[in-house]
CSV table of C-alpha atoms and ligand atoms in Angstrom, one decimal:
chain,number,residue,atom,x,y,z
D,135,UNK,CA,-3.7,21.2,50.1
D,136,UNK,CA,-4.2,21.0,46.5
D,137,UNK,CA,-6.6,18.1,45.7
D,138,UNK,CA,-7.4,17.4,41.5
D,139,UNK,CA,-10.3,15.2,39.6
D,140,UNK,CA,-8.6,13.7,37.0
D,141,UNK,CA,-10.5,11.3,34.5
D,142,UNK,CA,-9.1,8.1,33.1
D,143,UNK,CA,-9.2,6.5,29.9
D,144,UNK,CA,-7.3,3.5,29.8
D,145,UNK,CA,-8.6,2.6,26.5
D,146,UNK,CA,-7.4,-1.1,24.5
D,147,UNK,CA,-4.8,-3.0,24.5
D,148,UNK,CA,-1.9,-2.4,26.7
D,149,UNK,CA,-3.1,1.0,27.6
D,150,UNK,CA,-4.8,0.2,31.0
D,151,UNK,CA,-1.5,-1.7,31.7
D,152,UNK,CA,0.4,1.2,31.4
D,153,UNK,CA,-1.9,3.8,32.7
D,154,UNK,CA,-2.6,1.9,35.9
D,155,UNK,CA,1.4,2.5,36.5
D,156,UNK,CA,1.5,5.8,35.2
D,157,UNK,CA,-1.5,6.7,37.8
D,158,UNK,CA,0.8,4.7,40.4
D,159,UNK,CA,3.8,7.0,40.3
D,160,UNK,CA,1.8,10.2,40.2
D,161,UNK,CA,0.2,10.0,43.3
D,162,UNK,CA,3.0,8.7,44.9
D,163,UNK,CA,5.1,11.6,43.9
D,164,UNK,CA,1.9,13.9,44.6
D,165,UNK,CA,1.7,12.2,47.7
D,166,UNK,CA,4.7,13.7,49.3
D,167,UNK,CA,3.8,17.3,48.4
D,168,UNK,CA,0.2,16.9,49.8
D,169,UNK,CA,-2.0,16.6,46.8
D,170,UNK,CA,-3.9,14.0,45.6
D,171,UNK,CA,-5.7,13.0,42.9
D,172,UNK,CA,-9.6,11.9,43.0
D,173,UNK,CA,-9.7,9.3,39.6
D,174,UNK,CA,-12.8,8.3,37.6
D,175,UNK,CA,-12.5,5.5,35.1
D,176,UNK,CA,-14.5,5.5,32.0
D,177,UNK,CA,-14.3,2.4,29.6
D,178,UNK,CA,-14.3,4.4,26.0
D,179,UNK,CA,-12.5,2.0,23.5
D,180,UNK,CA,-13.0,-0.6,21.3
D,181,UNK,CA,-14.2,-3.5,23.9
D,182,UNK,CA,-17.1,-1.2,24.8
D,183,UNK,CA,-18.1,0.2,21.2
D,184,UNK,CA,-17.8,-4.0,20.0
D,185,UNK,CA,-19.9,-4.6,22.8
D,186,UNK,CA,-22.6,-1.8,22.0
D,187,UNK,CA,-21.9,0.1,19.1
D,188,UNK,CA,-21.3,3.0,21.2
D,189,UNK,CA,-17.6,4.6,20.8
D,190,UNK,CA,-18.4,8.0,22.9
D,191,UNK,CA,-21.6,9.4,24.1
D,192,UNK,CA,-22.2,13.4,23.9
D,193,UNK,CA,-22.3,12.7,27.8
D,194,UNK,CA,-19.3,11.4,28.0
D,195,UNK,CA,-17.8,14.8,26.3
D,196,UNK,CA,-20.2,17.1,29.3
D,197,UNK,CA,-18.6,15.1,31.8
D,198,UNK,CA,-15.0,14.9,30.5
D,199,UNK,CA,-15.3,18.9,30.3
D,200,UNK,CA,-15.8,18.9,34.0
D,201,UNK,CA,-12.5,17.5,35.0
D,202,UNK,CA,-8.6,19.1,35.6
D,203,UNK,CA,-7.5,16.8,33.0
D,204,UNK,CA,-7.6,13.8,31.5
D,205,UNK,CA,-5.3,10.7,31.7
D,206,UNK,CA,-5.7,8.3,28.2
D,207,UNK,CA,-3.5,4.9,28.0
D,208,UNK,CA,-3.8,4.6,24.5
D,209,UNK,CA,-6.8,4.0,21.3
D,210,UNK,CA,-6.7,1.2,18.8
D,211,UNK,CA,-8.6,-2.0,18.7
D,212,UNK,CA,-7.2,-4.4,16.0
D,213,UNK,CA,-11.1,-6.1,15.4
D,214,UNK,CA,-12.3,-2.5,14.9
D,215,UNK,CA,-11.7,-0.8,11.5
D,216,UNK,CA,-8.9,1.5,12.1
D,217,UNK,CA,-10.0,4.8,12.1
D,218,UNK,CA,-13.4,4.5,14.3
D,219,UNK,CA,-12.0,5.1,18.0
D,220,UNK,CA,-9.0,7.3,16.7
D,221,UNK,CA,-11.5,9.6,15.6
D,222,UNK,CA,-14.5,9.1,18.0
D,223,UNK,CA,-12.5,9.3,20.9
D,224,UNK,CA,-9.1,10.9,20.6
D,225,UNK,CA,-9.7,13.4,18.0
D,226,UNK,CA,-13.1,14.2,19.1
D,227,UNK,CA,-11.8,14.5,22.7
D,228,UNK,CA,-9.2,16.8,20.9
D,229,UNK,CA,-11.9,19.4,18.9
D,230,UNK,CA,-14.5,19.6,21.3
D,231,UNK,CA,-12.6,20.5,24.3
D,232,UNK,CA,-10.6,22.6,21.9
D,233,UNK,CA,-7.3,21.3,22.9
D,234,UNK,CA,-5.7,23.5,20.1
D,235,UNK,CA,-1.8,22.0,21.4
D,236,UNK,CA,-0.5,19.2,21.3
D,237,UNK,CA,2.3,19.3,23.1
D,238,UNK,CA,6.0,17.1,22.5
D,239,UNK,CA,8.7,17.1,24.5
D,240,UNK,CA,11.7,15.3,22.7
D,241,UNK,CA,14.2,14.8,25.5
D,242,UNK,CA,16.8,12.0,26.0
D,243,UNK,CA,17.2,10.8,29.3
D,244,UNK,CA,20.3,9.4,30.9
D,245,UNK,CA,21.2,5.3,30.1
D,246,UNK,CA,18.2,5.5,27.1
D,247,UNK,CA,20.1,4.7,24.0
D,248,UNK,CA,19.6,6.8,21.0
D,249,UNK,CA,19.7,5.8,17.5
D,250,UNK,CA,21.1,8.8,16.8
D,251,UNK,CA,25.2,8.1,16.7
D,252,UNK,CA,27.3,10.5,18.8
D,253,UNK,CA,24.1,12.4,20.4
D,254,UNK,CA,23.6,12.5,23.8
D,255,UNK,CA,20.9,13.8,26.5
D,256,UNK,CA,22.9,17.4,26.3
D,257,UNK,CA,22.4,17.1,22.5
D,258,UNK,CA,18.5,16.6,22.6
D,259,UNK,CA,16.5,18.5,24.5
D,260,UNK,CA,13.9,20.2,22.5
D,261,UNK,CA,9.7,21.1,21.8
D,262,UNK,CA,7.7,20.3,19.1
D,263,UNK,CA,4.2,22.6,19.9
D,264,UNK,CA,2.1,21.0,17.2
D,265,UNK,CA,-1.1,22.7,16.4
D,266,UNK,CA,-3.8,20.3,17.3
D,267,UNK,CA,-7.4,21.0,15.6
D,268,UNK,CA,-6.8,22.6,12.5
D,269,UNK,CA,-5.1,22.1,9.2
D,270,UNK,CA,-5.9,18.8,6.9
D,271,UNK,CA,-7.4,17.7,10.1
D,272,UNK,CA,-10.5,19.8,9.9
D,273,UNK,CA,-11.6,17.4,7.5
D,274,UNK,CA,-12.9,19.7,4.9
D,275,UNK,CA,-12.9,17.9,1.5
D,276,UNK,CA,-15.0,15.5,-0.6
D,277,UNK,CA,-15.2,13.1,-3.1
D,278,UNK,CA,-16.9,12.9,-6.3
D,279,UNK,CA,-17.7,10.3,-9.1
D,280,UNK,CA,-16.4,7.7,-6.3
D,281,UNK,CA,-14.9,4.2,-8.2
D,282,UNK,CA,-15.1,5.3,-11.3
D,283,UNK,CA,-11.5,6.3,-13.3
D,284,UNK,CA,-12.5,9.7,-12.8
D,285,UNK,CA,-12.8,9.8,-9.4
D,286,UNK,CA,-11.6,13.2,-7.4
D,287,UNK,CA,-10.8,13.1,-3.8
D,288,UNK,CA,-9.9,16.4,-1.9
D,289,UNK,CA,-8.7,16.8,1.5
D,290,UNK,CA,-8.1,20.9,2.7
D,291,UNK,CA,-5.5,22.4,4.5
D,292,UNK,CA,-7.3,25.0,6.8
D,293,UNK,CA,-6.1,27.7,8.6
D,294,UNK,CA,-7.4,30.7,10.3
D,295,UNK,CA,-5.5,33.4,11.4
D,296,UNK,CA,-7.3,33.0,14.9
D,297,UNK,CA,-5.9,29.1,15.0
D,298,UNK,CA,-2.5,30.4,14.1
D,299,UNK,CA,-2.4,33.4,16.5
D,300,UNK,CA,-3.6,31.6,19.3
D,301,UNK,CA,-1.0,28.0,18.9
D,302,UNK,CA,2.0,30.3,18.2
D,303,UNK,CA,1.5,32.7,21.0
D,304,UNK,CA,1.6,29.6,23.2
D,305,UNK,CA,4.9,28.5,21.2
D,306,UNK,CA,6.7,31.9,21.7
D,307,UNK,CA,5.2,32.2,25.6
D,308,UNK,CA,6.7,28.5,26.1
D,309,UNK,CA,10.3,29.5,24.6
D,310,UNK,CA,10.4,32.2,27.0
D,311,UNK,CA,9.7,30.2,30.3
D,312,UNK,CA,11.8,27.3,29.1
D,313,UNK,CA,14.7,30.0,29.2
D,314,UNK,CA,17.0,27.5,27.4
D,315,UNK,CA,18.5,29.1,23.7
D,316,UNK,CA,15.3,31.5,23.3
D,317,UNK,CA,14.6,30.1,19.7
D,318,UNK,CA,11.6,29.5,18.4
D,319,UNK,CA,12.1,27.8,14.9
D,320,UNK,CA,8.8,27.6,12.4
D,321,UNK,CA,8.5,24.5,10.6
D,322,UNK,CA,6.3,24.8,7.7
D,323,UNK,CA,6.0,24.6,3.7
D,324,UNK,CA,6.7,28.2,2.0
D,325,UNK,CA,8.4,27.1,-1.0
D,326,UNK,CA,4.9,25.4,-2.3
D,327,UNK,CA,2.2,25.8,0.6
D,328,UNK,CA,2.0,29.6,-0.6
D,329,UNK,CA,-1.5,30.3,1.0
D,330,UNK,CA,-1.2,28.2,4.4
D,331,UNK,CA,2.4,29.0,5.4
D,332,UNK,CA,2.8,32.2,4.4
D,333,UNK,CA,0.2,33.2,7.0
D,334,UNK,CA,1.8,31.5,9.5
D,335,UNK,CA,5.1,32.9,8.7
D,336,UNK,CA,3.6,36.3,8.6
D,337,UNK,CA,1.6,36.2,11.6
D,338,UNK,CA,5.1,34.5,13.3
D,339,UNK,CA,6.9,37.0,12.2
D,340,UNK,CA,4.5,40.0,13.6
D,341,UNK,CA,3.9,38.3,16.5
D,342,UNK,CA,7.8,37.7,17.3
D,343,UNK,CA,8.8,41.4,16.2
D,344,UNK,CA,5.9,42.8,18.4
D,345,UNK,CA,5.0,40.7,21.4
D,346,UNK,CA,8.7,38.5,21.8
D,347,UNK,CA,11.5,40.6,21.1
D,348,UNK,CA,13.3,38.9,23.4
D,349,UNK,CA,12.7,35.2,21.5
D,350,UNK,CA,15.0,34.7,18.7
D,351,UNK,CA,13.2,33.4,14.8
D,352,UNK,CA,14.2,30.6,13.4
D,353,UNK,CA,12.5,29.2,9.8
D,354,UNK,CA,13.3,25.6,8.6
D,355,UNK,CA,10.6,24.0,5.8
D,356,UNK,CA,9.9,20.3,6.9
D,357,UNK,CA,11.7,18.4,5.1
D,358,UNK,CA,14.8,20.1,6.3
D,359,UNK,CA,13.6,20.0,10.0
D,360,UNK,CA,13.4,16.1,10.1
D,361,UNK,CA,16.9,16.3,8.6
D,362,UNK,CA,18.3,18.2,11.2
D,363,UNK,CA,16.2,16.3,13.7
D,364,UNK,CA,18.8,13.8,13.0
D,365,UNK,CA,21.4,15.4,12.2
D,366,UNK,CA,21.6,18.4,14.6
D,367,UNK,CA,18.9,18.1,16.9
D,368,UNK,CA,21.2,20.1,19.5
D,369,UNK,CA,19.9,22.9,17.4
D,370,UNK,CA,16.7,23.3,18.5
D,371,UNK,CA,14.7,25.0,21.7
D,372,UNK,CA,11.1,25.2,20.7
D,373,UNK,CA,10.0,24.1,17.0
D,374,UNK,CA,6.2,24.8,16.0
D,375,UNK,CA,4.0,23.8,13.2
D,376,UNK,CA,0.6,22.9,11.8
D,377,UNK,CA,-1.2,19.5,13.0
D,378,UNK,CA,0.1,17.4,9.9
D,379,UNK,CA,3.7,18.3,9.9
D,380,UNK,CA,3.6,18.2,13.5
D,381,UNK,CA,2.1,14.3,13.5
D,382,UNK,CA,4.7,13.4,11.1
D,383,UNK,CA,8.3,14.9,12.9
D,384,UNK,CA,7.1,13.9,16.2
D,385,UNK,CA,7.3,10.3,15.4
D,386,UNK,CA,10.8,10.8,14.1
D,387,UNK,CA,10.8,12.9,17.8
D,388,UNK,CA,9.9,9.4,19.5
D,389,UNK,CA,12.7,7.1,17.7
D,390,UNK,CA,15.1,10.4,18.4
D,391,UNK,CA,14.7,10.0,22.0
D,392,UNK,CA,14.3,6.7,22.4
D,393,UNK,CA,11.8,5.1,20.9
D,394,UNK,CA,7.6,5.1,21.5
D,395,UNK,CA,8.5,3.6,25.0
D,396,UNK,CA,9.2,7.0,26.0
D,397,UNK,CA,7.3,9.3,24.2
D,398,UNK,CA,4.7,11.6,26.1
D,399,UNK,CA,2.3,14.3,24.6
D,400,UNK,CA,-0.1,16.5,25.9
D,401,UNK,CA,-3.2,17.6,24.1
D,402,UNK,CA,-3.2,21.1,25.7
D,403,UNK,CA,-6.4,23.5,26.0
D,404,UNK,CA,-5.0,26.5,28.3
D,405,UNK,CA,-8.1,28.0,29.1
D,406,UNK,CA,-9.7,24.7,29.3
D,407,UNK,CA,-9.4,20.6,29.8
D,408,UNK,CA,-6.4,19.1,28.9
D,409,UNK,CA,-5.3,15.3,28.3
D,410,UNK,CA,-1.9,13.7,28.3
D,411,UNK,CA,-1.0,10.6,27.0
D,412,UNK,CA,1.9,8.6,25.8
D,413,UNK,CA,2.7,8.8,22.3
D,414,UNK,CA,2.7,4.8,21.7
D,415,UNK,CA,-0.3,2.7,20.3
D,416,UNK,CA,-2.4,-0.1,21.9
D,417,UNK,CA,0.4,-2.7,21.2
D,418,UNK,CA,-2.5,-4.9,20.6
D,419,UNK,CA,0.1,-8.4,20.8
D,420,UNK,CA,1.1,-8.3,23.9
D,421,UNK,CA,-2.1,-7.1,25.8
D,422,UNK,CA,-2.0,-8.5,29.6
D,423,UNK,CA,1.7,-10.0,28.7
D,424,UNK,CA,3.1,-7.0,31.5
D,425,UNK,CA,5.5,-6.4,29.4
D,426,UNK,CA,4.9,-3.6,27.6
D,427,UNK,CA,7.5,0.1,29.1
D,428,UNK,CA,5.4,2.5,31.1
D,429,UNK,CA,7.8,5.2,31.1
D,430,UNK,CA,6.0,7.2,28.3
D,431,UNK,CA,3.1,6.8,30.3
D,432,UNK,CA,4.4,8.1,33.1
D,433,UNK,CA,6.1,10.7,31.5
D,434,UNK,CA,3.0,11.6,30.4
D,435,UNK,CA,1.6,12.0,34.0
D,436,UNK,CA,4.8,14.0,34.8
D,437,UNK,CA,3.3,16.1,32.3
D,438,UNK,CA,0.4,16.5,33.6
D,439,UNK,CA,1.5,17.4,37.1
D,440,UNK,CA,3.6,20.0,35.2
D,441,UNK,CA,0.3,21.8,33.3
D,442,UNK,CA,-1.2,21.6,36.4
D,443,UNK,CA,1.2,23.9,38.0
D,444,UNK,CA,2.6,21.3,40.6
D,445,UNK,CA,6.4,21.4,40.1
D,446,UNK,CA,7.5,20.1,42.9
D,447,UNK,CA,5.9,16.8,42.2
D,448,UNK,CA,6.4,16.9,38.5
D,449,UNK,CA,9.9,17.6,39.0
D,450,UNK,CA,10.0,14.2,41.9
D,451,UNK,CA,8.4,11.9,38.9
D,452,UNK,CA,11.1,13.0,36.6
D,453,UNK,CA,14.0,12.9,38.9
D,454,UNK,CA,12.7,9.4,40.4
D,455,UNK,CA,12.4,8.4,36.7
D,456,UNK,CA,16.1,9.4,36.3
D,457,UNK,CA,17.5,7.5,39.4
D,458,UNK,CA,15.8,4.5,38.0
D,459,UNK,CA,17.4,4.7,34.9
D,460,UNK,CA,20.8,5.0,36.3
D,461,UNK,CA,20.2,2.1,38.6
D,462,UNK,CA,21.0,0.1,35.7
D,463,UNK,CA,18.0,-2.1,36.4
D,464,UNK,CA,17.4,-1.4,32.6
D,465,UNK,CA,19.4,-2.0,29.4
D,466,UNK,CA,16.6,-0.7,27.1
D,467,UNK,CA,13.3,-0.1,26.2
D,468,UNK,CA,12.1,-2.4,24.1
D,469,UNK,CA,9.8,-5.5,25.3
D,470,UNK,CA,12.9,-7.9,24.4
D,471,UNK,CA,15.3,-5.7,26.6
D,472,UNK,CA,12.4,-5.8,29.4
D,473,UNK,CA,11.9,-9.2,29.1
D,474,UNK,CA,15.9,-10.0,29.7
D,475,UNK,CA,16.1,-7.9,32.1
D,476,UNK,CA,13.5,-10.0,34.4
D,477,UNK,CA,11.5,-6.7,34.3
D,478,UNK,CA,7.6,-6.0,33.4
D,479,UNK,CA,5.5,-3.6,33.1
D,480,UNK,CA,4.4,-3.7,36.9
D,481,UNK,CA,7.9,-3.8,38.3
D,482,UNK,CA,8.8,-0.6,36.0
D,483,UNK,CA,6.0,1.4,37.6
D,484,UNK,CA,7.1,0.1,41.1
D,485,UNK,CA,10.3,0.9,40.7
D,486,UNK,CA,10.0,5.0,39.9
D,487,UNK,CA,7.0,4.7,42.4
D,488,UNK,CA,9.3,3.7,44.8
D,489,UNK,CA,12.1,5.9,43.9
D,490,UNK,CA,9.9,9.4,44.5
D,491,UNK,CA,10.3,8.7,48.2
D,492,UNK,CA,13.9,8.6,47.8
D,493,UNK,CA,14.6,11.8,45.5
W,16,IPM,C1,-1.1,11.0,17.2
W,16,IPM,C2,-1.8,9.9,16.3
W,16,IPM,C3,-3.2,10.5,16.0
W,16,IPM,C4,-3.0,11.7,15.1
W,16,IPM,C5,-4.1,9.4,15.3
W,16,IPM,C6,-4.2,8.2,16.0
W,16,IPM,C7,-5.5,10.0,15.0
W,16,IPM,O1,-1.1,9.6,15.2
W,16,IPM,O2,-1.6,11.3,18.3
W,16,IPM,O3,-0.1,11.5,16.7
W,16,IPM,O4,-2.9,11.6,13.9
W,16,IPM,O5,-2.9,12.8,15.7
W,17,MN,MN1,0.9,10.5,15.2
């Protein structure tokens, strides 16, 4: 019997409402395939750093490395300079457990309305593998003669050919298990990135030809992949790129399937920790209103289940998610349709919880 310690960071705002449901449906869908989940709850986030100047101890790191993974409800405290917890906590979490993925399933489930016109859940169904450490995000740069007219402010793109190896062999290994249209498409810059993006279309290219012959190449600069986000997105399997581009098109990946109400992500380290969240901010105005969707939450435990090899009960969360949907109990997403519908944020979670009995 499979048993996992799993630490939680609920975080501000609405994200302890929507992880406590999240953590509600996974262990009832672990439940029924015999493994459970031992949780730890650690108060990182801006109530805590307000209250002591603290926003995460070098302890909290040891211990967080000791875990199978980490659940986070979401960052973002609107009395605390933005910037402060996104980088102390999620980023930080992010480098020093070397969680070099981040992980973004774009998938449209049944009864979710798209704004996309004329696309449906057989239309969009594809992977964004975002590289997660590297990149402008390294936060090389500098800034010289500061407020004066003259002042020069650099930011690097940084890439090593290790970082790229290592976050597109997991993008080609991915394509093959996911067994869908075997395409891997490369999103990147080559046209006027010359340095970064021609050595990750090289090193794509060499790695496809010599370890994935069986994975078909696909190339698409960014600004033509968030076209054919919308446009086509039928036409994609498994899309990867570096950490900026990646942060930008997945947002576009949230409104394509839905909206941030359903939007999970995984920040993936495969030899190490890993943390799932949803997508979605702190939605500091409506904290302890209950009304805020847990499904990307819960997606985002789904997730989790998934990395940590548990399919069974992965696949339960999902297909209770999907029987909830189509019990029409739901005519949206947003905390308006929620609200009309005489749902919350509790009753959501109860709902799927109650559903993985029954799937
Ligand atoms: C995300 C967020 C973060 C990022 C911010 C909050 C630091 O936008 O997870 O996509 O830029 O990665
Ligand atoms: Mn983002």
């Amino acid at each position: 019997m499979a048993k996992y310690n799993i630490a939680l960071l609920p975080g501000d705002g609405t994200g302890p409402e929507v992880l406590r449901e999240g953590v509600k449906v996974l262990k009832a869908a672990a439940g029924r395939f015999g493994v459970t989940f031992e949780t730890t709850e650690y108060d990182f986030g801006g109530d805590r750093f307000l209250a002591t100047g603290e926003v995460l101890p070098d302890s909290g790191i040891e211990e967080l490395k000791k875990f199978d993974g980490i659940y986070l409800g979401a960052i973002g405290h609107p009395e605390v300079k933005p910037g402060i917890l996104e980088k102390g906590i999620l980023l930080r979490v992010r480098f020093e457990l070397d969680q070099y993925i981040n992980l973004r399933p774009v998938k449209l489930y049944p009864s979710i309305p798209t704004p996309v016109k004329d696309k449906g859940p057989e239309d969009i169904d594809f992977v964004v593998v975002r590289e997660n450490c590297g990149g402008l995000y390294t936060g090389l740069g500098g800034v010289a003669r500061k407020d004066t007219p003259h002042e020069v402010a650099v930011q690097e793109m940084v890439y090593t050919r290790q970082e790229v190896d290592r976050c597109l062999r997991y993008a080609f290994e991915l394509t093959r298990k996911r067994d869908k249209d075997k395409t891997l498409t490369l999103s990147g810059k080559t046209n006027v990135l010359t340095y970064v993006y021609d050595l990750w279309e090289r090193a794509f290219h060499e790695m496809g030809e010599r370890d994935f012959p069986d994975i078909k190449r696909d190339y698409a600069h960014v600004d033509a992949t968030t076209m054919w986000m919308v446009k086509n997105p039928e036409w994609f399997d498994v899309i990867v790129t570096g950490n900026m581009f990646g942060d930008i098109i997945t947002d576009l990946g949230a409104m394509v399937q839905g909206g941030m109400g359903v939007a999970a992500g995984g920040n993936v380290n495969p030899e190490g920790v890993s943390m799932f969240e949803p997508i979605g901010g702190s939605a500091p105005k409506y904290t302890g209103q209950n009304v805020i969707n847990p499904i990307a939450c819960i997606l985002a435990g789904q997730m989790l289940l998934d990395h940590l090899g548990e399919d069974e009960a992965a696949g339960c969360v999902e297909k209770a998610l999907v029987a909830f949907l189509e019990s029409d109990l739901l005519q949206g997403l947003s905390v308006r349709e929620i609200k009309q519908a005489g749902m919350s944020t509790t009753k959501i979670g109860d709902a799927i919880a109650e559903w993985t009995a029954k799937v």
